[in-house]
Structures are given as structure tokens and as C-alpha cells.
Amino acid sequence: MFYIFTILKRSNKTQPGKFNYLCHVSANNSKIDIRSLSLEALQQHFTAMGEKAFRAKQVYEWLWKKSCFSFEDMSNLSKDLRQKMADLFTINHVVINNSQYSADKTIKNSFKLHDTHLIEGVLIPTTERMTACVSSQVGCSLTCKFCATGYMDRKRNLNPDEIYDQVVLLSQQAQQNYGIPLTNIVYMGMGEPLLNYANVLKSIERITAEDGLNMAAKRITVSTAGIAKMIKKLGDDQVRFNLALSLHAANDTKRNEIMPINEQNSLVALADALKYFYSKTKNVVTYEYIVFHNFNDELQDAAELAKFCRHIPCKVNIIEYNPISFADFTNAGEDKIEAFANYLRKQGVNTNVRRSRGKDIDAACGQLAVKDKATAEA
């Protein structure tokens, strides 16, 4: 049996979303996961090892700015120090297990974690941007009826470094295959990001930090199925990244049917949370809306959505449905989608129709689900 123990301490009482990660220690491995240490904690370890504290900053830069996965590659450190670190610490980095290439140039990857679990992440190239779609959990505890991940069990949350590694690997893949750097990151892969709140925010802090990947927060979007109290917490933490809500129905009866999370997070509760979030951040929220055939594709559904959009400044992304073997939903016809979008636009709602990418390799929105038998049994 494999266990990971995580020790946290709140770093600043005035910033409730900020945590220092003291260490992760495996029950069957006495080595400390070095990337679970804050810079301050790492400096304490180096001092205890008889090393100068400034060495910790050098190592921290290797880990988070240069994305180094090996102590041996930290070339400005002595061989003796590199060996000391290898004896005390480990870097539990993510590796690509396999990759699939779509006809539209989308690349889907299964990533292997240090404990053998697999997750999926996608590189999505378009004419305007190069987007990394990353996962936040191994599986998912929600049971959205149209989403393949919702039919998996949730094994565990991802650590901040495991989310960070997905971005690094997808960025390398973008450069190697297309010679173009990442422009955007979306937390829209496997799992519900707001049910892994602290780790997701820590990963974004490392991705956006000057001593990290130094990516602009406005290039990052976190998508949620709708956890009202956590949306309010995002407001309290005054996050700078973008928020997207997977809405898919602006009617509680219909939303309950396809998204059971709505039973505890009704549209009224979500509207209240979103108003609070906007009051704290002034961030425009995106509503994601899949138009299902004969379910939520009528103009009455569009009218309900337009009414919900009046709560705060927002935009709507209408998303093509991507069929999965577990569910019987089908995509609405083109005429229905266009009529739906045009109705919203006439109501003054900023509306875009998004076309799916990577459908031929099950890499499109809602299709991510690890199919590897060994992983399912891990």
C-alpha cells in the first residue's frame, strides 16, 4: 500500500488561499519530495545540511524556473551537494506515458504519476492560440452524466507540482511539434479544480511567479462544475485568473438531471456566489453551455440562459457535444445551435460557438477518461 502524507501550514492569515507546503513524505520512501517545500523550508534544510542558505534559491530556480527533473542536471552545484540532495530528496516528476495525434493537430497525452496512476492532458493548437488543457485530479468525484471522467472514481487530488509538470510537458510538446510557445492554460481536464483548491492555487502561483514559469494569470482559466462556497473563496482570495462555469442548463430541474452537483449548489446559490466573486475580482465569468439535442436546445432554454447572464458581466461559450460510450446524449443540429446563439446575441449576451478539437482521439471536451486497465486497478 502506498501513502503520501502532506504537511501544510497557513503562511499568512490575511491571505486564506496561501499555504506553505512543508513536505510530502512517502510511507515506503523516506525521501522528501523537494518540490513540496517552500523556499523558506528548503533554506532550513540546506542550513541543517551545513550548506549556505543561498544554495536553496539556486535549487528552487532549477526546480520551478528551469523545470529541472534531475539533481544531476543542476550544473552550478557541486557534485557533493547534488549527491547530498539525491540522498535526502526526490523529484516526483510526471512523465508522458503515451501520446495520440489528431487529424486537426490536437495531441492527447496520458501522463504517468510517481505512484503509477495515469491522468490525461491535451495540447490544443488553433490559428489564434496554443492551449494546454490540464487535469487537477486522478478521476473525478462528480458524476456529470455527459462527461467521461464523471464515470471514473476519484483516486486522489494532484499535487501542485503534478499540475505544473503537465504544463511544462505540454509546453515542450508545443515547441517540438509546432515551434510555438503556449499561450493559454485551461484547467478543464480530469477532475473538479475547486475540490482540490489549495493545490490548484499553489500550481497557478508557481506557473505565474517570476521565479516560476512567469505566465500571465489572465492566460489561465479554471473551469468548475459549480461549487458555490469555493467560488466565493476565489473572490476572497482575489484571484487574477479567469473563471469558467460549466452551466449547460439555466433551469434547476434540467441541471439536476445532468449535473447532480446542482442539487447542493442550485442556480440561486451559484448566482449569489458569482455576484460575490465579481464584486471582489471584477473578472468577467465565462459560462460553458453544451447544446444537447432535444434536451436544452430550444429558445426557451436560451431565454433562461440569457436571464441568468444578467447577474454579472459574462460571456457564453456554446460548446459542441462530444459523444461518449457511457451516455446517450447527442449534439444539437447546426440550425438549433445557430438559432440558440443568435437569440443570446440579440439579448446582448457576448456569445461564441466553439468547435471541438481532437474528437477522433477522444481528446475533446468531456471525453477524457483513462482507459488503461493497469491504471484503473492501480
PDB file of C-alpha atoms in Angstrom, residues 35 55-77 85 91 164 211:
ATOM      1  CA  ARG A  35       9.034  20.396  -4.657  1.00  0.00           C
ATOM      2  CA  ARG A  55      22.100  27.405  -2.417  1.00  0.00           C
ATOM      3  CA  ALA A  56      18.421  26.760  -1.738  1.00  0.00           C
ATOM      4  CA  LYS A  57      17.465  29.653  -4.006  1.00  0.00           C
ATOM      5  CA  GLN A  58      19.623  28.199  -6.769  1.00  0.00           C
ATOM      6  CA  VAL A  59      17.902  24.837  -6.396  1.00  0.00           C
ATOM      7  CA  TYR A  60      14.469  26.481  -6.258  1.00  0.00           C
ATOM      8  CA  GLU A  61      15.219  28.174  -9.576  1.00  0.00           C
ATOM      9  CA  TRP A  62      16.295  24.867 -11.103  1.00  0.00           C
ATOM     10  CA  LEU A  63      13.043  23.260  -9.934  1.00  0.00           C
ATOM     11  CA  TRP A  64      10.494  25.915 -10.818  1.00  0.00           C
ATOM     12  CA  LYS A  65      12.036  28.266 -13.391  1.00  0.00           C
ATOM     13  CA  LYS A  66      14.143  25.809 -15.378  1.00  0.00           C
ATOM     14  CA  SER A  67      11.784  22.870 -14.731  1.00  0.00           C
ATOM     15  CA  CYS A  68      14.643  20.522 -13.911  1.00  0.00           C
ATOM     16  CA  PHE A  69      13.658  16.940 -13.073  1.00  0.00           C
ATOM     17  CA  SER A  70      17.128  15.681 -12.098  1.00  0.00           C
ATOM     18  CA  PHE A  71      19.571  16.772  -9.380  1.00  0.00           C
ATOM     19  CA  GLU A  72      22.418  15.638 -11.623  1.00  0.00           C
ATOM     20  CA  ASP A  73      21.467  18.308 -14.183  1.00  0.00           C
ATOM     21  CA  MET A  74      21.853  21.171 -11.666  1.00  0.00           C
ATOM     22  CA  SER A  75      25.220  22.093 -13.128  1.00  0.00           C
ATOM     23  CA  ASN A  76      26.093  25.110 -10.960  1.00  0.00           C
ATOM     24  CA  LEU A  77      26.066  22.963  -7.804  1.00  0.00           C
ATOM     25  CA  MET A  85      20.245  16.163  -2.279  1.00  0.00           C
ATOM     26  CA  ILE A  91      11.662  14.843  -7.532  1.00  0.00           C
ATOM     27  CA  TYR A 164       2.840  22.241 -13.080  1.00  0.00           C
ATOM     28  CA  ASP A 211      10.768  32.588 -10.284  1.00  0.00           C
TER      29      ASP A 211
END
